Short mmCIF file of C-alpha atoms in Angstrom, two decimals:
data_model
loop_
_atom_site.label_atom_id
_atom_site.label_comp_id
_atom_site.label_asym_id
_atom_site.label_seq_id
_atom_site.Cartn_x
_atom_site.Cartn_y
_atom_site.Cartn_z
CA MET S 6 79.53 79.83 108.52
CA ALA S 7 77.55 81.41 111.35
CA LEU S 8 78.67 83.24 114.45
CA LYS S 9 77.33 82.44 117.89
CA HIS S 10 75.99 85.72 119.20
CA GLU S 11 76.59 85.68 122.94
CA PRO S 12 76.38 88.97 124.83
CA THR S 13 79.46 90.08 126.72
CA THR S 14 80.21 93.15 128.83
CA PRO S 15 82.24 94.98 126.11
CA HIS S 16 79.36 94.45 123.67
CA HIS S 17 76.84 95.89 126.10
CA SER S 18 79.12 98.86 126.79
CA ALA S 19 79.66 99.50 123.08
CA GLN S 20 75.93 99.24 122.35
CA ASP S 21 75.13 101.70 125.14
CA ALA S 22 77.91 104.02 123.93
CA LEU S 23 76.48 103.94 120.39
CA ARG S 24 73.08 104.95 121.78
CA VAL S 25 74.70 107.88 123.57
CA LEU S 26 76.62 108.92 120.43
CA GLU S 27 73.51 108.73 118.26
CA THR S 28 71.68 110.95 120.75
CA VAL S 29 74.53 113.47 120.91
CA ALA S 30 74.73 113.57 117.10
CA ARG S 31 71.04 114.48 116.88
CA HIS S 32 71.61 117.56 119.06
CA THR S 33 73.99 119.70 117.02
CA THR S 34 73.97 122.52 119.56
CA GLY S 35 74.70 120.21 122.50
CA VAL S 36 72.80 118.02 124.95
CA THR S 37 73.10 117.82 128.75
CA ASP S 38 73.85 114.63 130.67
CA ALA S 39 70.38 114.83 132.26
CA GLU S 40 68.77 114.94 128.82
CA LEU S 41 71.04 112.12 127.63
CA ALA S 42 69.91 110.00 130.56
CA ARG S 43 66.26 110.68 129.75
CA GLN S 44 66.56 109.98 126.03
CA THR S 45 68.78 106.90 126.27
CA GLY S 46 67.16 105.40 129.35
CA LEU S 47 70.58 104.95 130.96
CA GLY S 48 70.96 105.66 134.67
CA THR S 49 73.62 108.04 135.98
CA GLU S 50 75.75 105.17 137.30
CA ARG S 51 75.89 103.77 133.75
CA LEU S 52 75.96 107.00 131.78
CA THR S 53 78.74 108.76 133.73
CA PRO S 54 81.53 106.21 132.99
CA LEU S 55 80.34 105.93 129.36
CA LEU S 56 80.62 109.70 128.90
CA ARG S 57 84.05 109.62 130.56
CA MET S 58 85.18 106.93 128.10
CA LEU S 59 83.67 108.74 125.10
CA ARG S 60 85.42 112.00 126.10
CA ARG S 61 88.74 110.17 126.60
CA GLU S 62 88.43 108.58 123.16
CA GLY S 63 87.53 111.92 121.53
CA TYR S 64 84.05 110.85 120.44
CA VAL S 65 82.29 113.60 122.41
CA GLU S 66 83.36 116.96 123.80
CA GLN S 67 81.92 119.21 126.48
CA ILE S 68 81.23 122.82 125.56
CA THR S 69 81.27 125.77 127.94
CA ASP S 70 77.81 125.19 129.42
CA GLY S 71 78.65 121.53 130.14
CA ALA S 72 76.56 120.13 127.30
CA TYR S 73 77.98 117.40 125.05
CA VAL S 74 78.63 117.67 121.31
CA THR S 75 80.22 115.38 118.74
CA GLY S 76 84.01 115.10 119.04
CA ASP S 77 86.74 115.18 116.39
CA ALA S 78 87.37 111.41 116.51
CA LEU S 79 83.75 110.66 115.62
CA THR S 80 83.80 113.24 112.84
CA ARG S 81 86.91 111.67 111.31
CA LEU S 82 85.55 108.12 111.53
CA GLY S 83 82.14 109.20 110.27
CA SER S 84 83.60 110.60 107.07
CA ALA S 85 83.84 108.13 104.19
CA HIS S 86 86.96 109.96 102.95
CA HIS S 87 90.08 108.40 104.49
CA ARG S 88 87.91 106.40 106.94
CA GLU S 89 90.16 103.32 106.81
CA ARG S 90 93.26 105.34 107.67
CA ALA S 91 91.43 107.24 110.43
CA LEU S 92 90.15 103.98 111.92
CA ARG S 93 93.59 102.41 111.87
CA GLU S 94 95.13 105.44 113.58
CA LYS S 95 92.33 105.54 116.18
CA LEU S 96 92.69 101.84 116.95
CA GLN S 97 96.47 102.12 117.22
CA HIS S 98 96.16 104.99 119.68
CA THR S 99 93.69 102.94 121.74
CA LEU S 100 95.92 99.85 121.61
CA ASP S 101 98.99 101.83 122.66
CA ARG S 102 97.14 103.16 125.71
CA LEU S 103 95.76 99.70 126.49
CA ARG S 104 99.27 98.19 126.26
CA ASP S 105 100.45 100.66 128.87
CA SER S 106 97.39 100.04 131.09
CA VAL S 107 97.78 96.25 131.21
CA GLY S 108 101.58 96.17 130.95
CA ALA S 109 101.52 93.69 128.08
CA ALA S 110 101.64 93.52 124.30
CA VAL S 111 98.08 93.69 122.92
CA TYR S 112 96.61 92.51 119.62
CA ILE S 113 93.44 92.79 117.54
CA SER S 114 92.64 89.60 115.69
CA ARG S 115 89.79 88.86 113.28
CA TYR S 116 88.51 85.76 111.53
CA VAL S 117 88.60 86.71 107.84
CA ASP S 118 87.78 84.32 104.98
CA GLY S 119 88.17 81.31 107.26
CA GLU S 120 91.55 82.32 108.64
CA VAL S 121 92.96 83.84 111.84
CA THR S 122 94.40 87.28 111.08
CA ILE S 123 96.16 89.73 113.40
CA THR S 124 95.16 93.11 112.05
CA GLN S 125 96.96 95.39 114.52
CA TYR S 126 99.06 95.18 117.65
CA ALA S 127 100.93 97.35 120.12
CA ASP S 128 104.16 96.31 121.80
CA SER S 129 107.26 97.98 123.23
CA PRO S 130 110.74 97.00 124.41
CA ALA S 131 109.25 96.42 127.89
CA THR S 132 106.24 94.51 126.52
CA PRO S 133 107.51 92.56 123.49
CA ALA S 134 105.11 90.85 121.07
CA VAL S 135 105.04 87.08 120.77
CA HIS S 136 107.62 85.68 118.35
CA GLU S 137 105.53 84.07 115.59
CA TRP S 138 107.59 80.92 115.27
CA VAL S 139 104.63 79.05 113.73
CA ASP S 140 102.13 80.88 111.50
CA PHE S 141 99.19 81.97 113.68
CA ARG S 142 96.80 80.98 110.87
CA SER S 143 97.70 77.33 111.30
CA CYS S 144 97.53 77.08 115.09
CA ALA S 145 94.24 78.55 116.33
CA HIS S 146 93.98 75.49 118.60
CA ALA S 147 97.08 76.58 120.53
CA THR S 148 96.60 80.34 120.93
CA ALA S 149 94.26 82.33 123.15
CA LEU S 150 93.21 84.54 120.25
CA GLY S 151 92.62 81.52 118.00
CA LYS S 152 90.46 79.84 120.62
CA SER S 153 88.53 83.06 121.18
CA LEU S 154 87.79 83.34 117.46
CA LEU S 155 86.84 79.66 117.13
CA GLY S 156 84.65 80.02 120.20
CA GLN S 157 82.56 82.61 118.36
CA LEU S 158 81.85 80.32 115.42
CA ASP S 159 79.06 77.76 115.35
CA HIS S 160 79.87 74.04 115.59
CA ASN S 161 80.10 73.59 111.82
CA GLY S 162 82.39 76.60 111.51
CA ARG S 163 84.76 75.15 114.10
CA ARG S 164 84.71 71.74 112.42
CA ASP S 165 85.44 73.34 109.07
CA HIS S 166 88.45 75.22 110.45
CA LEU S 167 89.92 72.18 112.19
CA SER S 168 89.45 70.10 109.04
CA ARG S 169 91.70 72.57 107.19
CA HIS S 170 94.35 72.97 109.91
CA LYS S 171 96.01 69.99 111.55
CA MET S 172 96.25 70.37 115.34
CA ALA S 173 100.03 70.12 115.63
CA ARG S 174 101.72 69.72 119.01
CA LEU S 175 103.77 72.88 119.52
CA THR S 176 104.64 72.37 123.19
CA SER S 177 103.95 69.70 125.79
CA ARG S 178 100.83 71.68 126.79
CA THR S 179 99.24 71.95 123.33
CA ILE S 180 95.80 70.37 122.94
CA THR S 181 95.89 68.08 119.90
CA SER S 182 92.53 66.34 120.35
CA ASP S 183 89.78 68.01 118.33
CA LYS S 184 87.19 66.35 120.55
CA LEU S 185 88.75 67.87 123.69
CA LEU S 186 89.18 71.29 122.09
CA LEU S 187 85.58 71.38 120.80
CA SER S 188 84.30 70.32 124.21
CA ARG S 189 86.22 73.11 125.93
CA LEU S 190 85.09 75.71 123.41
CA GLU S 191 81.48 74.62 123.85
CA SER S 192 81.62 74.85 127.65
CA GLN S 193 83.52 78.16 127.82
CA PRO S 194 81.30 80.96 129.23
CA PRO S 195 81.28 83.92 126.79
CA THR S 196 82.40 86.39 129.45
CA VAL S 197 85.44 84.36 130.55
CA PRO S 198 88.72 85.12 128.67
CA HIS S 199 90.37 82.33 126.70
CA LEU S 200 93.87 81.53 127.94
CA ASP S 201 97.05 80.10 126.40
CA LEU S 202 99.34 78.78 129.13
CA GLN S 203 102.48 78.00 127.11
CA GLU S 204 100.43 76.07 124.56
CA TYR S 205 101.78 78.03 121.56
CA ALA S 206 105.27 78.82 122.81
CA VAL S 207 107.28 77.86 125.87
CA GLY S 208 107.86 80.97 127.96
CA THR S 209 104.71 82.85 126.89
CA VAL S 210 101.17 83.06 128.30
CA CYS S 211 98.25 84.83 126.58
CA ALA S 212 94.62 85.79 127.08
CA ALA S 213 91.89 86.90 124.66
CA VAL S 214 88.38 88.35 124.87
CA PRO S 215 85.80 88.59 122.04
CA ILE S 216 85.09 91.89 120.24
CA THR S 217 82.83 90.75 117.41
CA ALA S 218 81.63 93.63 115.24
CA GLY S 219 78.98 92.80 112.66
CA SER S 220 79.31 89.38 111.04
CA THR S 221 83.08 89.00 111.54
CA ALA S 222 84.44 87.31 114.67
CA GLY S 223 87.11 89.36 116.39
CA CYS S 224 89.05 89.41 119.63
CA LEU S 225 91.39 91.49 121.70
CA ALA S 226 94.39 89.61 123.10
CA LEU S 227 97.48 90.13 125.25
CA SER S 228 100.71 88.24 125.81
CA LEU S 229 103.08 88.08 128.76
CA PRO S 230 106.38 86.31 129.44
CA VAL S 231 105.77 83.29 131.67
CA GLU S 232 107.55 84.93 134.62
CA HIS S 233 104.59 87.34 134.68
CA ALA S 234 101.99 84.55 134.53
CA HIS S 235 100.73 85.55 137.99
CA ARG S 236 99.44 88.78 136.37
CA LEU S 237 97.61 87.05 133.52
CA ARG S 238 94.09 86.83 134.95
CA GLN S 239 94.13 90.37 136.31
CA ALA S 240 95.51 91.64 132.99
CA ALA S 241 92.80 89.69 131.14
CA ASP S 242 90.10 91.27 133.32
CA THR S 243 91.54 94.73 132.58
CA LEU S 244 91.62 93.87 128.87
CA ASN S 245 87.95 92.83 129.02
CA ARG S 246 86.93 96.01 130.84
CA HIS S 247 88.74 98.17 128.27
CA ALA S 248 87.59 96.28 125.17
CA ALA S 249 84.56 98.53 124.61
CA PRO S 250 86.51 101.44 122.99
CA VAL S 251 88.07 99.04 120.47
CA LEU S 252 84.69 97.46 119.67
CA LEU S 253 83.10 100.90 119.44
CA SER S 254 85.68 102.07 116.87
CA LEU S 255 84.99 98.98 114.75
CA ALA S 256 81.22 99.46 115.04
CA ILE S 257 81.02 103.16 114.08
#
């Protein structure tokens, strides 16, 4: 089952950030932003926000002369010992901050062994998670995160998934035609978030953006109560802009 590799803004940001991190790591005594710009080929307008993000995430630090060195977060993730625990803690911290930024529950979902899996999420009393009244694995057709994951598969991969999971009608808005769903997935631009407008559950709207790392499809999603539906597109745009740190953590 192959993935469709379509470039998106978070992927470009993560790739550029990895180039910066690799350059910083080669200079154990520190490297200036001017030297980083020269060695990475990134202009100041691109490099400055990347360095700001990398400092915020703890991947780089500035020493007294203003040069950049490797940060504690990168050291912890780069160590094979306890890497899985360190990654989970790093992602949870990032998700918690993202939840507060967008004012919505947020989720990381991945397509593992042919199934939709939510690997981590961040919610709060003010931003409750979606009530999983039907197993997410069986209703990719009705959820934003499921559609985002299916959208990253090739045509045969999508067909295979739908052949194993009946497209049940969960609400009056649920798409139950595989032909219609496949057509929409095929025509969806890779940079546009997938939406769920009360297709999975009455009273809930969701959005998802892709964060594929390696050969596994992944996405970052959010959910809002329907009374906040007017915020969905803006929240989805914010989610997309802030997806790079999540993708970067998965890629390191």
